[in-house]
Coordinates of C-alpha atoms and ligand atoms in Angstrom, one line a residue:
M1 CA -36.7 35.0 68.4
S2 CA -38.3 31.6 68.2
N3 CA -41.8 31.4 66.5
V4 CA -44.7 30.2 68.6
F5 CA -46.8 27.1 67.5
V6 CA -50.5 27.7 67.2
L7 CA -53.5 25.3 67.4
D8 CA -57.1 26.2 66.5
T9 CA -60.0 25.5 68.7
N10 CA -60.0 21.9 67.3
K11 CA -56.5 21.4 68.2
Q12 CA -55.6 21.3 64.6
P13 CA -52.2 23.0 63.7
L14 CA -52.1 26.5 62.2
N15 CA -48.9 28.3 61.0
P16 CA -46.4 29.2 63.6
M17 CA -46.5 33.0 64.6
H18 CA -44.2 35.6 65.8
P19 CA -43.8 35.6 69.6
G20 CA -44.9 39.2 69.7
R21 CA -48.3 38.4 68.1
A22 CA -48.7 35.4 70.5
R23 CA -48.1 37.7 73.4
L24 CA -50.8 40.1 72.2
L25 CA -53.3 37.3 71.8
L26 CA -52.4 36.0 75.2
T27 CA -52.9 39.4 76.9
Q28 CA -56.1 40.0 75.1
G29 CA -57.3 36.6 76.3
K30 CA -57.8 35.4 72.8
A31 CA -55.5 32.5 73.3
A32 CA -54.3 30.3 76.1
V33 CA -50.9 28.5 76.6
W34 CA -51.3 24.8 75.4
R35 CA -47.7 23.7 76.1
R36 CA -44.6 25.3 77.4
Y37 CA -42.1 23.3 75.6
P38 CA -42.1 23.8 72.6
F39 CA -44.1 26.9 73.2
T40 CA -47.6 26.4 71.9
V41 CA -50.8 28.4 72.2
I42 CA -54.4 27.4 71.5
L43 CA -56.9 29.9 70.0
K44 CA -60.1 30.5 72.0
Q45 CA -62.0 31.6 68.8
A46 CA -62.6 29.6 65.7
V47 CA -60.7 30.8 62.7
S48 CA -62.7 30.4 59.4
D49 CA -60.7 29.3 56.4
P50 CA -57.1 29.5 57.8
L51 CA -54.4 30.1 55.3
L52 CA -52.0 27.3 55.8
E53 CA -48.5 27.6 54.4
P54 CA -47.1 24.1 53.9
L55 CA -43.9 23.6 55.9
R56 CA -41.0 21.3 55.4
L57 CA -39.2 19.6 58.3
K58 CA -35.6 19.2 57.6
L59 CA -33.4 16.7 59.6
D60 CA -29.7 16.4 59.9
P61 CA -29.2 13.2 62.0
G62 CA -25.9 13.1 63.9
S63 CA -24.4 10.7 66.4
K64 CA -24.4 13.2 69.4
T65 CA -26.7 16.0 68.1
T66 CA -29.5 16.0 65.4
G67 CA -30.3 19.4 63.9
M68 CA -33.9 20.1 63.0
A69 CA -35.4 23.0 61.0
L70 CA -38.9 23.9 59.9
V71 CA -38.6 25.8 56.5
D72 CA -41.1 27.7 54.5
D73 CA -40.1 26.7 50.9
A74 CA -42.0 29.4 49.3
T75 CA -40.3 32.2 51.3
G76 CA -37.1 30.5 52.4
Q77 CA -37.8 31.5 56.0
V78 CA -36.6 29.2 58.8
M79 CA -39.8 29.1 60.9
W80 CA -38.4 27.2 63.9
A81 CA -35.2 25.4 64.7
A82 CA -33.8 23.0 67.3
E83 CA -30.8 21.1 68.0
L84 CA -31.6 17.7 69.7
S85 CA -28.9 16.0 71.9
H86 CA -29.0 12.4 72.2
R87 CA -28.1 10.3 75.2
G88 CA -26.3 7.4 73.4
Q89 CA -23.2 7.5 75.7
T90 CA -25.3 7.4 78.8
I91 CA -27.3 4.4 77.7
K92 CA -24.1 2.5 76.7
K93 CA -22.6 3.3 80.1
S94 CA -25.6 2.1 82.2
L95 CA -25.9 -1.0 80.0
D96 CA -22.1 -1.8 80.5
G97 CA -22.6 -1.3 84.4
R98 CA -25.7 -3.8 84.3
R99 CA -23.6 -6.3 82.4
G100 CA -20.8 -6.0 84.8
V101 CA -23.0 -6.6 87.8
R102 CA -24.8 -9.6 86.2
R103 CA -21.6 -11.1 85.2
G104 CA -20.3 -10.9 88.8
R105 CA -23.4 -12.4 90.1
R106 CA -23.3 -15.2 87.6
H107 CA -19.8 -15.9 88.6
R108 CA -20.6 -16.1 92.3
H109 CA -23.9 -18.1 92.1
T110 CA -24.0 -20.4 88.9
R111 CA -20.3 -21.0 88.4
Y112 CA -21.1 -24.8 88.2
R113 CA -23.4 -24.3 85.3
R114 CA -22.2 -25.3 81.9
P115 CA -21.1 -22.3 80.1
R116 CA -23.7 -21.2 77.4
F117 CA -22.5 -21.1 73.9
A118 CA -24.0 -19.3 70.8
N119 CA -27.6 -19.3 72.1
R120 CA -28.3 -15.7 71.5
R121 CA -30.2 -14.6 68.4
R122 CA -30.9 -11.0 67.3
P123 CA -34.0 -10.2 65.2
E124 CA -33.5 -8.8 61.7
G125 CA -32.7 -5.1 61.6
W126 CA -31.6 -5.2 65.3
L127 CA -29.7 -2.0 66.3
P128 CA -27.8 -1.4 69.6
P129 CA -30.0 0.3 72.3
S130 CA -27.9 3.5 72.1
L131 CA -28.6 3.9 68.4
E132 CA -32.3 2.8 68.9
S133 CA -32.6 5.8 71.2
R134 CA -31.4 8.3 68.7
I135 CA -33.8 7.1 66.2
A136 CA -36.7 7.1 68.9
N137 CA -35.8 10.7 69.8
V138 CA -35.9 11.9 66.1
L139 CA -39.2 10.0 65.5
T140 CA -40.8 11.4 68.8
W141 CA -40.0 15.0 67.7
T142 CA -41.1 14.5 64.1
R143 CA -44.5 13.3 65.4
R144 CA -44.7 16.1 68.0
L145 CA -44.0 18.8 65.4
M146 CA -46.5 17.3 63.0
R147 CA -49.1 17.7 65.6
L148 CA -48.1 21.3 66.1
C149 CA -47.6 22.7 62.6
P150 CA -48.8 21.8 59.1
I151 CA -45.8 19.8 57.9
T152 CA -46.1 18.4 54.4
T153 CA -42.7 17.2 53.4
L154 CA -39.7 15.8 55.1
S155 CA -36.0 16.3 54.2
M156 CA -33.3 14.3 55.7
E157 CA -29.5 13.9 55.1
L158 CA -29.3 10.1 54.3
V159 CA -25.9 9.6 52.9
K160 CA -22.5 11.3 53.2
F161 CA -21.9 11.6 49.4
D162 CA -23.8 10.9 46.3
T163 CA -22.3 8.0 44.5
Q164 CA -24.5 8.7 41.5
A165 CA -23.0 12.2 41.1
L166 CA -19.5 10.9 41.3
E167 CA -20.3 8.0 38.7
N168 CA -17.6 5.5 39.3
P169 CA -15.1 8.0 40.7
E170 CA -12.2 5.5 40.6
I171 CA -12.4 5.0 36.9
A172 CA -13.9 8.0 35.3
G173 CA -12.5 10.6 37.7
V174 CA -14.3 13.8 38.8
E175 CA -13.1 17.3 38.0
Y176 CA -12.0 18.5 41.4
Q177 CA -13.2 22.1 41.6
Q178 CA -13.7 24.0 44.8
G179 CA -17.1 25.6 44.9
Q180 CA -18.8 23.1 42.6
L181 CA -21.4 20.7 44.0
S182 CA -19.3 17.7 42.6
G183 CA -16.3 19.0 44.5
Y184 CA -18.3 18.9 47.7
E185 CA -19.4 15.4 47.0
L186 CA -15.9 14.4 46.1
R187 CA -14.5 15.8 49.3
E188 CA -17.0 13.8 51.4
Y189 CA -16.0 10.7 49.4
L190 CA -12.3 11.2 50.2
L191 CA -13.0 12.0 53.8
E192 CA -14.8 8.6 54.2
K193 CA -12.2 6.8 52.1
W194 CA -9.1 8.2 54.0
G195 CA -10.7 7.9 57.5
R196 CA -10.8 11.8 58.0
Q197 CA -7.2 12.1 58.7
C198 CA -4.0 13.3 56.9
A199 CA -2.6 10.5 55.0
Y200 CA 1.1 11.5 55.7
C201 CA 1.0 12.2 59.4
D202 CA -2.3 10.7 60.7
T203 CA -3.4 14.1 62.1
K204 CA -7.2 14.3 62.9
E205 CA -9.7 17.1 63.3
V206 CA -7.8 19.6 61.4
S207 CA -8.7 21.2 58.1
L208 CA -7.6 18.7 55.4
Q209 CA -6.8 19.6 51.9
V210 CA -7.3 17.6 48.7
E211 CA -3.8 16.4 47.7
H212 CA -2.7 15.0 44.3
I213 CA -0.5 12.0 44.9
L214 CA 1.2 12.5 41.5
S215 CA 1.2 16.3 41.4
R216 CA -0.6 18.0 38.6
A217 CA 2.6 19.8 37.7
K218 CA 3.9 16.3 36.7
G219 CA 0.9 15.1 34.8
G220 CA -1.1 13.8 37.5
G221 CA -4.9 13.9 37.0
D222 CA -8.1 14.6 39.0
R223 CA -9.0 10.9 39.0
T224 CA -10.1 9.8 42.4
S225 CA -7.4 7.2 42.8
N226 CA -4.9 10.0 42.5
L227 CA -6.3 12.0 45.2
T228 CA -5.8 11.9 49.0
L229 CA -6.2 14.2 52.0
A230 CA -3.3 16.0 53.7
C231 CA -3.0 18.6 56.4
E232 CA -1.8 21.9 55.3
S233 CA 1.8 21.5 56.6
C234 CA 2.2 18.0 54.9
N235 CA 0.6 19.4 51.8
V236 CA 3.1 22.2 51.5
K237 CA 6.0 20.1 52.6
K238 CA 5.2 17.6 49.8
G239 CA 4.7 20.2 47.1
T240 CA 5.2 18.8 43.7
Q241 CA 7.6 16.1 44.9
D242 CA 7.2 12.5 44.1
I243 CA 5.5 10.6 46.8
R244 CA 8.2 7.9 46.7
E245 CA 10.8 10.5 47.3
V246 CA 8.8 12.1 50.2
L247 CA 8.1 8.8 51.9
K248 CA 11.4 7.1 51.1
D249 CA 12.0 6.8 55.0
Q250 CA 8.5 5.2 55.6
P251 CA 8.1 2.3 53.0
E252 CA 5.2 0.9 55.0
R253 CA 3.2 4.1 54.8
L254 CA 4.0 4.5 51.0
A255 CA 2.9 1.1 50.3
R256 CA -0.4 1.6 52.2
I257 CA -1.2 4.9 50.6
L258 CA -0.6 3.5 47.1
A259 CA -2.7 0.5 47.8
Q260 CA -5.6 2.5 49.4
A261 CA -5.6 5.0 46.6
K262 CA -6.3 2.2 44.1
A263 CA -9.1 0.4 46.2
P264 CA -12.5 1.9 45.6
L265 CA -14.7 2.7 48.6
K266 CA -17.6 0.3 48.9
D267 CA -21.0 1.9 48.3
A268 CA -22.3 0.7 51.6
A269 CA -20.0 2.9 53.4
A270 CA -22.0 5.9 52.3
V271 CA -25.2 5.2 54.2
N272 CA -24.9 4.2 57.9
A273 CA -27.1 1.7 59.5
T274 CA -28.9 4.3 61.8
R275 CA -29.7 6.8 59.2
W276 CA -31.1 4.1 57.0
A277 CA -33.2 2.7 59.9
L278 CA -34.4 6.2 60.5
Y279 CA -35.3 6.7 56.8
E280 CA -37.3 3.6 56.9
R281 CA -39.2 4.4 60.0
L282 CA -40.0 8.0 58.8
T283 CA -41.8 6.5 55.8
A284 CA -44.3 5.4 58.3
T285 CA -45.4 9.1 58.6
R286 CA -46.6 8.8 54.9
L287 CA -45.0 12.2 54.2
P288 CA -42.8 12.4 51.1
I289 CA -39.1 12.3 52.1
E290 CA -36.5 14.0 50.2
C291 CA -33.0 12.6 50.8
G292 CA -29.9 14.8 50.7
T293 CA -26.2 14.1 50.9
G294 CA -23.6 15.4 53.2
G295 CA -21.7 17.0 50.3
R296 CA -24.9 18.8 49.2
T297 CA -25.5 20.1 52.7
K298 CA -22.0 21.6 52.9
Y299 CA -22.3 23.0 49.5
N300 CA -25.6 24.5 50.3
R301 CA -24.2 26.0 53.6
A302 CA -21.1 27.4 51.9
T303 CA -23.0 29.0 49.0
R304 CA -25.4 30.8 51.3
H305 CA -22.4 31.9 53.6
L306 CA -23.8 30.4 56.8
P307 CA -21.6 29.2 59.7
K308 CA -21.5 25.7 61.0
A309 CA -24.4 24.7 63.3
H310 CA -26.5 21.7 63.6
W311 CA -29.7 23.5 62.9
L312 CA -28.2 25.5 59.9
D313 CA -27.0 22.2 58.4
A314 CA -30.6 21.0 58.8
A315 CA -31.9 23.9 57.0
C316 CA -29.4 23.3 54.1
V317 CA -30.2 19.6 53.7
G318 CA -31.4 18.5 50.2
A319 CA -31.7 20.0 46.7
S320 CA -34.9 21.7 47.7
T321 CA -33.1 24.2 49.8
P322 CA -34.4 27.8 48.9
E323 CA -31.8 30.1 47.2
V324 CA -32.0 32.4 50.2
L325 CA -32.5 31.1 53.7
G326 CA -34.1 33.5 56.1
V327 CA -32.1 32.7 59.3
A328 CA -31.7 36.2 60.9
G329 CA -32.9 36.3 64.4
V330 CA -33.8 32.7 64.6
R331 CA -32.9 31.2 68.0
P332 CA -32.8 27.4 68.0
W333 CA -34.2 25.4 70.9
L334 CA -31.6 23.3 72.6
I335 CA -33.3 20.1 73.5
T336 CA -31.5 17.4 75.5
A337 CA -32.8 13.8 75.9
T338 CA -32.6 13.0 79.6
G339 CA -34.6 9.7 79.5
S340 CA -37.8 9.1 81.7
G341 CA -36.4 7.2 84.7
C342 CA -35.0 3.7 84.9
R343 CA -36.6 0.3 85.3
Q344 CA -34.2 -0.9 88.0
M345 CA -36.2 -1.8 91.0
C346 CA -33.6 -0.8 93.6
S347 CA -30.1 0.8 93.6
M348 CA -27.2 -1.5 94.4
D349 CA -23.7 -1.1 95.5
K350 CA -20.6 -1.9 93.4
R351 CA -20.8 -5.5 94.4
G352 CA -24.4 -5.9 93.2
F353 CA -26.2 -6.1 96.6
P354 CA -29.3 -4.0 97.2
R355 CA -28.4 -0.6 98.7
T356 CA -32.0 0.8 99.0
G357 CA -35.6 -0.5 99.5
P358 CA -37.7 -1.3 96.5
K359 CA -38.8 1.6 94.3
Q360 CA -41.8 3.5 95.4
A361 CA -44.6 4.7 93.2
K362 CA -43.5 7.1 90.5
S363 CA -46.3 9.5 90.7
V364 CA -47.1 11.1 94.1
Q365 CA -50.3 13.3 94.3
G366 CA -50.3 13.7 90.5
F367 CA -46.6 14.8 90.3
Q368 CA -43.5 13.0 89.2
T369 CA -39.9 13.9 89.6
G370 CA -38.9 16.2 86.9
D371 CA -42.1 18.0 86.3
L372 CA -41.8 21.7 86.0
V373 CA -43.9 23.3 88.6
R374 CA -44.8 26.7 89.8
V375 CA -45.2 27.0 93.6
R376 CA -46.8 29.6 95.7
V377 CA -45.7 29.3 99.4
P378 CA -47.9 31.3 101.6
T379 CA -45.8 31.5 104.9
G380 CA -42.5 30.4 106.3
K381 CA -38.8 30.3 105.3
Y382 CA -39.6 29.8 101.6
A383 CA -42.6 32.2 101.3
G384 CA -43.2 33.4 97.8
I385 CA -43.4 32.1 94.3
H386 CA -40.8 29.6 92.9
V387 CA -40.6 27.9 89.4
G388 CA -38.5 24.8 89.0
R389 CA -38.3 21.1 88.6
V390 CA -39.9 19.1 91.3
L391 CA -38.4 16.0 93.2
V392 CA -41.3 14.1 94.7
R393 CA -41.4 12.2 98.0
A394 CA -44.1 9.7 99.1
S395 CA -44.8 11.7 102.1
G396 CA -46.1 14.6 99.7
S397 CA -43.3 16.9 101.0
F398 CA -41.5 17.8 97.8
D399 CA -38.3 19.6 97.0
I400 CA -38.1 22.2 94.1
R401 CA -35.0 22.6 92.1
T402 CA -34.9 26.3 90.9
K403 CA -32.4 28.5 89.2
Q404 CA -31.5 30.0 92.6
G405 CA -31.1 26.8 94.4
R406 CA -33.1 24.0 96.1
V407 CA -36.3 24.8 97.9
Q408 CA -37.0 22.0 100.4
G409 CA -40.0 20.5 102.2
I410 CA -42.7 22.1 100.0
S411 CA -46.3 20.5 100.4
H412 CA -47.8 19.1 97.2
R413 CA -50.8 21.4 97.9
Y414 CA -48.7 24.6 96.9
C415 CA -47.5 23.0 93.6
R416 CA -49.2 23.6 90.2
S417 CA -47.8 21.7 87.2
I418 CA -46.5 23.9 84.3
H419 CA -44.9 21.1 82.1
R420 CA -44.9 17.3 82.7
C421 CA -41.7 15.6 82.6
D422 CA -41.4 14.3 79.0
G423 CA -37.9 12.9 78.9
Y424 CA -36.3 16.1 77.5
S425 CA -34.8 19.3 78.9
Y426 CA -34.9 22.6 77.1
A427 CA -32.9 25.7 76.7
Q428 CA -32.9 28.4 74.3
G429 CA -29.8 28.7 72.0
G430 CA -27.6 31.6 71.3
Q431 CA -28.6 34.9 69.7
D432 CA -25.6 35.6 67.5
D433 CA -26.6 36.6 63.9
P434 CA -25.9 33.6 61.7
S435 CA -26.6 35.7 58.6
A436 CA -23.3 37.6 59.1
P437 CA -21.1 36.7 56.1
L438 CA -18.2 34.3 56.7
Q439 CA -14.6 34.9 55.8
K440 CA -13.9 33.5 52.4
K441 CA -11.5 30.6 52.4
N442 CA -8.9 30.6 49.7
G443 CA -8.0 28.1 47.1
H444 CA -8.2 24.3 47.9
S445 CA -8.4 24.6 51.7
S446 CA -11.9 24.6 52.9
P447 CA -12.3 23.0 56.3
A448 CA -13.3 19.3 56.1
Ligands
LIG1 ZN1 -0.2 15.8 57.9

C-alpha cells in the first residue's frame, strides 16, 4: 500500500488518501489522474473547508540512497515513503571519460603551448558535480512533495553523532550503556574515530563491538580514550588481557592504537560537506528544519524494533519521532535518478573522433525518448495496446520498450503520453511487513 496524493480543484494539496478510496473516486468520476509518478489524483468537485493534517517530511541523506518518509506526527503514521537512488558514480565516470578525451586531444593539437599552471579557481562552497547531483535530487523531491501534500516541517539527519550529548568525550567519558541514547551516539563517534574497522585485524563491514583497551576487570573506565572497536573474534581473543601482551608481535599497531585512542576526533568530522550544503539549501524552503544525528536514528529504530531500510531510517530521524510508528503495509517507492540526457553534441570513438552526426532535436512530434506512453496499434504485427518507454526518431516512427520486449516502428500518431520523462525511473518496493519484531541482540554486540 502506498498512499495517493490528492489535489483540490485549485491544485492545492490535500492530505494523501488510501489507494482504495482514490480508486473509488476515480471510478465514480469524481477525480482524475493528475500524475502517474508519484501517483496523484485531482478532485473534480471543490471541497469546502478541507481538514489538513500537517505532515513532516523526514530525510536520511546517504551517498548512494536517500530515504524519504512523510510522517503524521499526531498519529505516528508513515503516510508515504520512498528510497531515492542517486547517480553520483555515473556522473563521476562520464566526467572522467570526458577529461581523458580532452587531455588526449590537447596532447595532440596544442602540445607546443606552454603548460598552464594554477589558473583554476573554484567558487566558495563548490562541490564536485557528483555531490551536487545528490543535493539537487533531494531538493527536487522536497519541492515536488511540497506541491503534492501539506508539509509543514522538515527533519533531516545532519550529523553522525551529537558532540553536545557526548560533552567532551575524551576528558569526561560517557557511561557506555547499550540501549541508552548516549550509547548510540558514542558508538557512532567511535565508528567515525576508528574508521569503521576492527582495530586489531582491520576487518571491515562486520558487526563491531565496543572494546575496552584496558579491560574493566583491570580497572579500565568508560572514558572514550579507553574505548576502541573490535570484531567479535578479536574481542573474545583479547578478553581481559593487557593490550601490550596481545599485540607484542605487532609493535607498530600497538603504538598506533594507543596514539589514536588519546587523540580526540575533530568536531568537523561529524558533519560532512554534502549534508551541510543540503541543510543550507533546504532553509530556502522556509520550513522549520529539525536536525537529527545518526546515533539518534539508530536508537529510534532499535527502540521501535524496525529493520534496517533507508525509508525506515528516514522515518526515525530526529527527536520528534513518534513513540509508535505506523509502518505496517507501507510500500516505499524506489526512485532512481537516471538523468535527463547529455549535452554532448555527438558521440565519439575511443580516440575522440566523432562517431555520429550532430544531435537531432530532442523532441519529436511532442515526444521525447524516455516518456512513458500508451500505444494503441490498430493493425499489423503489433496490433493491440502497449505501455512502455518510447524511443523517438526524427522520422516519427518510434520504438516502445515494454515489459514484454521492444515494439518497433510505431507511428507517433498511435502514441499517447502517460508520464513525461522527468529524469527518474520508478518502481514499487517490497511488501514484507517491517513491523514484525526483530530478534534481540545480546549484550555489547549490536551491529555497527
Ligand atoms: Zn578483528
